[in-house]
Tab-separated table of C-alpha atoms in Angstrom:
chain	number	residue	atom	x	y	z
A	1231	MET	CA	5.233	-15.339	-22.862
A	1232	SER	CA	5.558	-11.713	-21.921
A	1233	ASP	CA	6.404	-11.230	-18.149
A	1234	ASN	CA	3.641	-7.769	-18.412
A	1235	PHE	CA	0.785	-9.623	-17.137
A	1236	LEU	CA	-1.833	-7.090	-16.583
A	1237	VAL	CA	-1.283	-3.927	-19.063
A	1238	LEU	CA	-3.393	-0.814	-19.106
A	1239	LYS	CA	-2.470	1.741	-22.045
A	1240	ASN	CA	-3.520	5.417	-22.376
A	1241	ILE	CA	-6.690	4.589	-20.126
A	1242	THR	CA	-8.841	7.709	-19.668
A	1243	LYS	CA	-11.805	7.147	-17.688
A	1244	ALA	CA	-14.797	10.523	-17.730
A	1245	PHE	CA	-18.395	10.785	-16.550
A	1246	GLY	CA	-19.772	13.571	-17.929
A	1247	LYS	CA	-17.122	16.094	-18.200
A	1248	SER	CA	-15.527	14.896	-14.791
A	1249	VAL	CA	-11.641	13.257	-16.164
A	1250	VAL	CA	-11.880	10.606	-13.042
A	1251	ILE	CA	-8.329	8.902	-14.933
A	1252	ASP	CA	-6.222	10.937	-17.382
A	1253	ASP	CA	-4.350	9.001	-19.837
A	1254	LEU	CA	-3.111	6.354	-17.554
A	1255	ASP	CA	-0.262	3.573	-18.318
A	1256	LEU	CA	0.143	0.508	-16.125
A	1257	VAL	CA	1.878	-2.203	-16.248
A	1258	ILE	CA	1.941	-5.488	-13.532
A	1259	LYS	CA	4.435	-8.014	-14.242
A	1260	ARG	CA	3.219	-11.668	-14.091
A	1261	GLY	CA	2.622	-13.455	-10.899
A	1262	THR	CA	3.342	-10.233	-8.932
A	1263	MET	CA	1.100	-7.967	-6.258
A	1264	VAL	CA	0.569	-3.946	-7.038
A	1265	THR	CA	-1.075	-2.023	-4.777
A	1266	LEU	CA	-3.056	1.256	-5.721
A	1267	LEU	CA	-2.604	3.667	-2.898
A	1268	GLY	CA	-3.789	7.234	-2.864
A	1269	PRO	CA	-6.341	9.779	-1.098
A	1270	SER	CA	-10.154	9.193	-1.343
A	1271	GLY	CA	-11.018	10.234	-4.998
A	1272	CYS	CA	-7.620	9.960	-6.490
A	1273	GLY	CA	-8.633	7.335	-8.718
A	1274	LYS	CA	-7.611	3.824	-7.318
A	1275	THR	CA	-11.020	2.258	-7.278
A	1276	THR	CA	-12.251	3.328	-10.855
A	1277	VAL	CA	-8.976	1.705	-11.982
A	1278	LEU	CA	-9.893	-1.597	-10.111
A	1279	ARG	CA	-13.175	-1.547	-12.157
A	1280	LEU	CA	-11.626	-0.946	-15.577
A	1281	VAL	CA	-9.867	-3.936	-14.949
A	1282	ALA	CA	-12.213	-5.701	-13.488
A	1283	GLY	CA	-14.981	-4.846	-16.390
A	1284	LEU	CA	-17.271	-3.172	-14.542
A	1285	GLU	CA	-16.866	0.110	-16.330
A	1286	ASN	CA	-16.177	0.481	-19.994
A	1287	PRO	CA	-13.301	3.009	-20.228
A	1288	THR	CA	-13.444	6.342	-22.300
A	1289	SER	CA	-10.501	6.084	-24.224
A	1290	GLY	CA	-7.399	3.568	-24.332
A	1291	GLN	CA	-7.239	-0.340	-24.058
A	1292	ILE	CA	-6.735	-2.773	-21.794
A	1293	PHE	CA	-4.454	-6.467	-21.903
A	1294	ILE	CA	-4.587	-9.384	-19.631
A	1295	ASP	CA	-1.701	-11.964	-20.736
A	1296	GLY	CA	-1.446	-10.609	-24.431
A	1297	GLU	CA	-5.561	-10.217	-24.915
A	1298	ASP	CA	-7.245	-7.363	-25.353
A	1299	VAL	CA	-10.031	-7.488	-22.974
A	1300	THR	CA	-11.294	-3.684	-23.350
A	1301	LYS	CA	-14.529	-4.901	-24.651
A	1302	SER	CA	-14.902	-8.292	-22.597
A	1303	SER	CA	-17.158	-8.630	-19.611
A	1304	ILE	CA	-15.974	-9.513	-16.235
A	1305	GLN	CA	-16.975	-13.459	-17.183
A	1306	GLN	CA	-15.097	-13.193	-20.030
A	1307	ARG	CA	-11.747	-11.705	-18.329
A	1308	ASP	CA	-11.330	-14.788	-16.046
A	1309	ILE	CA	-10.577	-12.623	-12.817
A	1310	CYS	CA	-12.355	-12.437	-9.533
A	1311	ILE	CA	-13.125	-9.820	-6.628
A	1312	VAL	CA	-12.572	-9.652	-2.746
A	1313	PHE	CA	-14.887	-6.804	-1.666
A	1314	GLN	CA	-14.400	-4.974	0.945
A	1315	SER	CA	-18.325	-6.012	2.602
A	1316	TYR	CA	-17.365	-9.514	1.808
A	1317	ALA	CA	-20.596	-10.168	-0.403
A	1318	LEU	CA	-21.002	-14.002	1.402
A	1319	PHE	CA	-24.939	-15.396	1.081
A	1320	PRO	CA	-26.376	-16.041	4.849
A	1321	HIS	CA	-28.565	-18.560	3.679
A	1322	MET	CA	-25.569	-20.844	2.277
A	1323	SER	CA	-23.242	-22.920	3.977
A	1324	ILE	CA	-19.885	-21.427	4.032
A	1325	GLY	CA	-18.936	-24.339	1.533
A	1326	ASP	CA	-22.093	-23.443	-0.692
A	1327	ASN	CA	-20.341	-19.757	-0.574
A	1328	VAL	CA	-17.194	-21.132	-1.507
A	1329	GLY	CA	-18.702	-23.183	-4.230
A	1330	TYR	CA	-20.846	-20.753	-5.798
A	1331	GLY	CA	-18.646	-19.908	-8.908
A	1332	LEU	CA	-17.627	-23.635	-9.283
A	1333	ARG	CA	-21.524	-23.897	-9.604
A	1334	MET	CA	-22.430	-21.404	-11.584
A	1335	GLN	CA	-19.384	-23.161	-13.798
A	1336	ARG	CA	-21.489	-26.378	-13.545
A	1337	VAL	CA	-17.996	-27.887	-12.275
A	1338	SER	CA	-19.358	-31.283	-10.844
A	1339	GLY	CA	-20.125	-32.338	-7.434
A	1340	GLU	CA	-16.873	-34.185	-7.033
A	1341	GLU	CA	-14.848	-31.850	-8.380
A	1342	ARG	CA	-16.540	-28.765	-6.765
A	1343	LYS	CA	-16.045	-30.611	-3.059
A	1344	LYS	CA	-12.459	-31.544	-3.701
A	1345	ARG	CA	-11.679	-27.909	-4.679
A	1346	ILE	CA	-13.793	-26.509	-1.967
A	1347	LYS	CA	-11.837	-28.397	0.051
A	1348	GLU	CA	-8.943	-27.421	-0.831
A	1349	ALA	CA	-9.782	-24.081	-1.334
A	1350	LEU	CA	-10.628	-23.919	2.736
A	1351	GLU	CA	-7.652	-25.430	3.795
A	1352	LEU	CA	-5.508	-22.564	1.966
A	1353	VAL	CA	-7.207	-20.264	4.085
A	1354	ASP	CA	-6.843	-22.273	7.156
A	1355	LEU	CA	-10.490	-23.065	7.179
A	1356	ALA	CA	-10.520	-26.588	6.700
A	1357	GLY	CA	-13.954	-28.511	8.288
A	1358	PHE	CA	-15.889	-25.535	8.094
A	1359	GLU	CA	-18.142	-26.598	4.764
A	1360	ASP	CA	-20.855	-26.620	6.984
A	1361	ARG	CA	-20.843	-23.754	8.957
A	1362	TYR	CA	-23.392	-20.821	7.953
A	1363	VAL	CA	-22.193	-17.315	7.750
A	1364	ASP	CA	-23.583	-15.820	11.351
A	1365	GLN	CA	-21.374	-18.533	12.944
A	1366	ILE	CA	-17.946	-17.150	12.204
A	1367	SER	CA	-16.554	-14.333	12.945
A	1368	GLY	CA	-15.381	-10.992	10.422
A	1369	GLY	CA	-11.820	-12.240	10.151
A	1370	GLN	CA	-13.013	-15.497	9.314
A	1371	GLN	CA	-15.900	-14.032	6.667
A	1372	GLN	CA	-13.263	-12.218	5.104
A	1373	ARG	CA	-11.124	-15.649	4.561
A	1374	VAL	CA	-13.950	-17.006	3.367
A	1375	ALA	CA	-14.528	-14.495	0.407
A	1376	LEU	CA	-10.744	-15.082	-0.100
A	1377	ALA	CA	-11.194	-19.133	-0.736
A	1378	ARG	CA	-14.492	-18.217	-3.081
A	1379	ALA	CA	-12.116	-16.046	-5.001
A	1380	LEU	CA	-9.173	-18.983	-5.269
A	1381	VAL	CA	-11.417	-21.458	-5.955
A	1382	LEU	CA	-11.675	-20.371	-9.533
A	1383	LYS	CA	-8.445	-20.174	-9.822
A	1384	PRO	CA	-8.333	-16.971	-11.643
A	1385	LYS	CA	-6.019	-14.854	-13.983
A	1386	VAL	CA	-5.933	-12.093	-11.957
A	1387	LEU	CA	-7.165	-11.279	-8.322
A	1388	LEU	CA	-8.657	-7.750	-7.590
A	1389	PHE	CA	-8.899	-6.708	-4.095
A	1390	ASP	CA	-11.604	-3.892	-3.410
A	1391	GLU	CA	-10.171	-2.393	0.389
A	1392	PRO	CA	-10.566	-6.184	1.554
A	1393	LEU	CA	-9.452	-5.431	5.546
A	1394	SER	CA	-11.192	-2.076	6.324
A	1395	ASN	CA	-13.528	-3.729	8.420
A	1396	LEU	CA	-11.418	-5.535	10.317
A	1397	ASP	CA	-9.918	-4.448	13.521
A	1398	ALA	CA	-6.205	-3.787	13.716
A	1399	ASN	CA	-5.127	-7.126	14.688
A	1400	LEU	CA	-7.777	-8.876	12.202
A	1401	ARG	CA	-6.158	-6.661	9.543
A	1402	ARG	CA	-2.543	-7.558	10.491
A	1403	ALA	CA	-2.911	-11.204	10.390
A	1404	MET	CA	-5.406	-10.965	7.166
A	1405	ARG	CA	-2.832	-8.725	5.376
A	1406	GLU	CA	-0.252	-11.606	6.302
A	1407	LYS	CA	-2.386	-14.657	5.068
A	1408	ILE	CA	-3.372	-12.196	1.580
A	1409	ARG	CA	0.996	-12.060	0.904
A	1410	GLU	CA	1.610	-15.798	2.056
A	1411	LEU	CA	-1.364	-16.822	-0.482
A	1412	GLN	CA	-0.576	-14.866	-3.154
A	1413	GLN	CA	3.217	-15.860	-3.945
A	1414	HIS	CA	2.644	-19.106	-2.901
A	1415	LEU	CA	0.038	-19.454	-6.153
A	1416	GLY	CA	1.698	-16.744	-7.918
A	1417	ILE	CA	-1.446	-15.168	-8.951
A	1418	THR	CA	-1.604	-11.394	-10.608
A	1419	SER	CA	-3.045	-9.216	-8.308
A	1420	LEU	CA	-4.034	-5.763	-8.005
A	1421	TYR	CA	-4.849	-4.442	-4.695
A	1422	VAL	CA	-6.692	-1.423	-3.627
A	1423	THR	CA	-6.382	0.437	-0.337
A	1424	HIS	CA	-5.765	3.791	1.362
A	1425	ASP	CA	-3.924	2.414	3.837
A	1426	GLN	CA	-0.328	2.763	3.781
A	1427	THR	CA	0.673	0.223	6.197
A	1428	GLU	CA	-1.364	-2.429	4.469
A	1429	ALA	CA	-0.128	-1.371	0.674
A	1430	PHE	CA	3.884	-1.787	2.335
A	1431	ALA	CA	2.647	-5.183	3.890
A	1432	VAL	CA	1.410	-7.192	0.764
A	1433	SER	CA	3.191	-5.491	-2.379
A	1434	ASP	CA	6.017	-6.350	-4.986
A	1435	GLU	CA	5.172	-2.548	-5.986
A	1436	VAL	CA	3.163	0.450	-4.539
A	1437	ILE	CA	1.466	2.838	-7.105
A	1438	VAL	CA	0.779	6.431	-5.356
A	1439	MET	CA	-2.147	7.506	-7.342
A	1440	ASN	CA	-3.502	11.525	-7.344
A	1441	LYS	CA	-6.162	13.477	-9.201
A	1442	GLY	CA	-6.492	10.503	-11.710
A	1443	LYS	CA	-2.529	9.995	-12.078
A	1444	ILE	CA	0.113	7.339	-11.093
A	1445	MET	CA	2.304	10.346	-9.455
A	1446	GLN	CA	5.004	7.380	-8.703
A	1447	LYS	CA	5.288	3.567	-9.067
A	1448	ALA	CA	8.271	1.561	-7.123
A	1449	PRO	CA	8.723	-0.925	-3.944
A	1450	ALA	CA	7.717	0.522	-0.705
A	1451	ARG	CA	11.162	1.049	0.596
A	1452	VAL	CA	11.987	3.595	-2.528
A	1453	LEU	CA	8.513	5.309	-2.109
A	1454	TYR	CA	9.633	6.000	1.301
A	1455	GLN	CA	13.178	6.373	0.992
A	1456	ARG	CA	13.225	8.248	-2.377
A	1457	PRO	CA	9.816	10.494	-2.635
A	1458	ASN	CA	9.751	11.871	-6.358
A	1459	SER	CA	7.782	14.990	-5.211
A	1460	LEU	CA	6.603	16.908	-2.219
A	1461	PHE	CA	3.193	15.513	-2.489
A	1462	LEU	CA	4.910	12.192	-2.157
A	1463	ALA	CA	6.660	13.354	0.738
A	1464	ASN	CA	3.718	14.439	2.693
A	1465	PHE	CA	1.691	11.247	1.320
A	1466	MET	CA	3.674	8.905	2.461
A	1467	GLY	CA	4.847	8.923	6.253
A	1468	GLU	CA	5.316	12.075	7.890
A	1469	SER	CA	8.394	14.327	7.548
A	1470	SER	CA	9.783	18.020	7.863
A	1471	ILE	CA	9.991	19.754	4.816
A	1472	PHE	CA	13.090	22.951	5.038
A	1473	ASP	CA	14.695	24.958	2.308
A	1474	GLY	CA	18.565	23.808	1.959
A	1475	TYR	CA	21.512	23.748	0.271
A	1476	LEU	CA	23.413	20.758	-1.425
A	1477	LYS	CA	26.949	20.924	-2.897
A	1478	SER	CA	28.675	17.540	-3.548
A	1479	ASN	CA	27.371	15.657	-0.793
A	1480	THR	CA	27.103	18.222	1.893
A	1481	VAL	CA	23.561	19.445	3.072
A	1482	THR	CA	23.218	22.863	4.370
A	1483	VAL	CA	19.598	23.049	6.471
A	1484	ASN	CA	18.366	24.932	8.625
A	1485	GLY	CA	21.774	26.318	9.418
A	1486	TYR	CA	23.268	23.196	10.154
A	1487	ASN	CA	25.857	21.301	7.705
A	1488	PHE	CA	26.041	17.626	7.352
A	1489	SER	CA	27.453	14.783	4.965
A	1490	LEU	CA	24.996	12.772	2.690
A	1491	PRO	CA	26.517	10.192	1.166
A	1492	ASN	CA	23.675	9.380	-1.191
A	1493	ALA	CA	22.806	12.664	-2.395
A	1494	THR	CA	23.202	11.761	-6.037
A	1495	ASP	CA	20.324	9.122	-5.542
A	1496	PHE	CA	17.616	11.444	-5.405
A	1497	GLY	CA	18.502	13.269	-8.848
A	1498	VAL	CA	18.831	16.514	-7.323
A	1499	SER	CA	20.652	19.599	-8.663
A	1500	GLU	CA	23.561	21.026	-6.218
A	1501	GLY	CA	22.325	24.514	-5.126
A	1502	GLU	CA	18.885	25.192	-3.724
A	1503	CYS	CA	16.893	22.360	-2.614
A	1504	LEU	CA	14.351	21.373	-0.542
A	1505	VAL	CA	15.132	18.509	2.375
A	1506	GLY	CA	12.975	16.529	4.102
A	1507	ILE	CA	13.655	15.025	7.020
A	1508	ARG	CA	11.743	11.839	8.857
A	1509	PRO	CA	11.225	11.580	12.305
A	1510	GLU	CA	12.970	8.814	12.762
A	1511	ALA	CA	16.355	10.283	11.411
A	1512	VAL	CA	16.669	12.914	14.312
A	1513	SER	CA	18.614	11.969	17.377
A	1514	LEU	CA	18.627	13.779	20.594
A	1515	LYS	CA	21.344	14.141	22.562
A	1516	GLU	CA	22.292	16.228	25.827
A	1517	THR	CA	25.791	16.467	23.981
A	1518	GLY	CA	26.479	18.189	20.941
A	1519	GLU	CA	29.401	20.165	19.389
A	1520	GLY	CA	29.168	21.657	16.557
A	1521	HIS	CA	25.022	20.547	16.631
A	1522	GLN	CA	22.583	22.970	17.542
A	1523	GLN	CA	20.269	23.240	20.535
A	1524	CYS	CA	16.604	22.614	20.441
A	1525	ASN	CA	13.611	23.263	23.031
A	1526	ILE	CA	10.880	20.509	23.377
A	1527	LYS	CA	7.892	22.305	22.316
A	1528	SER	CA	5.580	18.871	22.791
A	1529	ALA	CA	6.213	15.190	24.036
A	1530	VAL	CA	3.274	12.721	23.714
A	1531	TYR	CA	4.352	9.187	25.172
A	1532	MET	CA	3.052	6.639	22.241
A	1533	GLY	CA	3.811	3.453	23.941
A	1534	ASN	CA	6.648	2.140	21.542
A	1535	HIS	CA	8.083	5.693	21.253
A	1536	TRP	CA	7.869	9.375	22.346
A	1537	GLU	CA	6.434	11.845	19.606
A	1538	ILE	CA	8.287	14.791	19.940
A	1539	VAL	CA	7.803	18.172	18.243
A	1540	VAL	CA	11.209	20.468	19.050
A	1541	ASP	CA	11.578	24.239	18.139
A	1542	TRP	CA	14.921	24.174	15.906
A	1543	ALA	CA	16.450	27.627	14.583
A	1544	GLY	CA	13.198	28.861	14.732
A	1545	ARG	CA	11.353	25.847	13.312
A	1546	ASP	CA	9.372	23.231	14.251
A	1547	LEU	CA	11.032	19.830	13.497
A	1548	LEU	CA	9.235	16.519	14.098
A	1549	VAL	CA	10.671	13.534	16.085
A	1550	ASN	CA	10.415	9.799	17.059
A	1551	THR	CA	12.711	8.295	19.365
A	1552	ASN	CA	12.877	5.370	21.958
A	1553	PRO	CA	11.177	5.662	25.142
A	1554	ASP	CA	14.444	3.933	26.900
A	1555	TYR	CA	16.642	7.059	24.975
A	1556	PHE	CA	14.714	10.046	25.876
A	1557	ASP	CA	14.339	12.206	28.681
A	1558	PRO	CA	11.235	14.323	28.408
A	1559	ASN	CA	12.559	16.582	31.631
A	1560	ALA	CA	15.844	17.347	29.938
A	1561	THR	CA	16.318	21.175	29.466
A	1562	LYS	CA	19.539	20.831	27.077
A	1563	LEU	CA	18.908	18.853	23.506
A	1564	TYR	CA	20.805	18.817	20.476
A	1565	VAL	CA	19.491	17.692	17.306
A	1566	HIS	CA	21.821	14.885	15.339
A	1567	LEU	CA	20.806	13.721	11.774
A	1568	SER	CA	21.227	10.499	10.355
A	1569	ASP	CA	21.692	10.435	6.563
A	1570	GLN	CA	18.870	7.364	6.912
A	1571	GLY	CA	16.072	9.018	6.810
A	1572	VAL	CA	16.881	12.339	5.145
A	1573	PHE	CA	15.501	12.906	1.470
A	1574	LEU	CA	16.214	15.953	-0.924
A	1575	LEU	CA	13.527	17.235	-3.755
A	1576	ASN	CA	14.348	19.892	-6.357
A	1577	LYS	CA	12.662	23.000	-5.236
A	1578	SER	CA	10.818	23.997	-8.401
């Protein structure tokens, strides 16, 4: 039994002359959660629709658990989708909504009742069988939509921007519940979102897409700490990008020399390079022998941190710092860099 559970091979999708997905290869391991992340129009939703059978590829093949399902319908693929819009039936009770797919599969009444109860318990909605959609909150509606998918015990579970309609606190709670259930049940899952925080929170791996192509596939920490391109560096969080020079494990950037012990991890040749500095990699201190002085251009209090832009030898440098360690009235500050939060890219 192969661990490669969901496989897309040489997938191209064109609408007329417009190529949306361009010769894409994708492998998702059995029982893992992988998220497609990228800017609007990058092709991530099209990939999900191709996996679901809602779109047919122009060329290429799709395999689920070793079976070629390229020409199979969504019913034949044993897939369930959790939509952004919930897609619940307002005239049905919560129990009937959850059990709708089971009814279509002609599952017996007693078995259906048992599985509905189990599914609602999984999403912390035990006892909600007789309520209606207009009697529950948006967060509860999304959990009902999740229960409706889980009750069918699908081979593959797809999520299409499922938390976009929820406020920040509900999004946090729901992403934790989704991740908990996916790991508990071991369902192979593909998740689509434009929200980086959401992608990081639910995923074993994240795939960043742009213009119909996969730019990088890796665990969230690798994507953030070792982006493989300038596009990734700018897309995954904030950073200040400078021209630099690498020699052995010493980096020169903006006239400042510092040691980068993990320099070889970035696969960058010695010589001219690009140096990315995450805002959390910078400390601003009132002392700094051997360090360069900087001037504050702006400082915005964000509650849990200060968001600061400093003039560092004529270049803007973004800094995030703990409120307890920053005085916005300081007149003389020096830039100190940590090797954690600095990354390198080839210049070409």
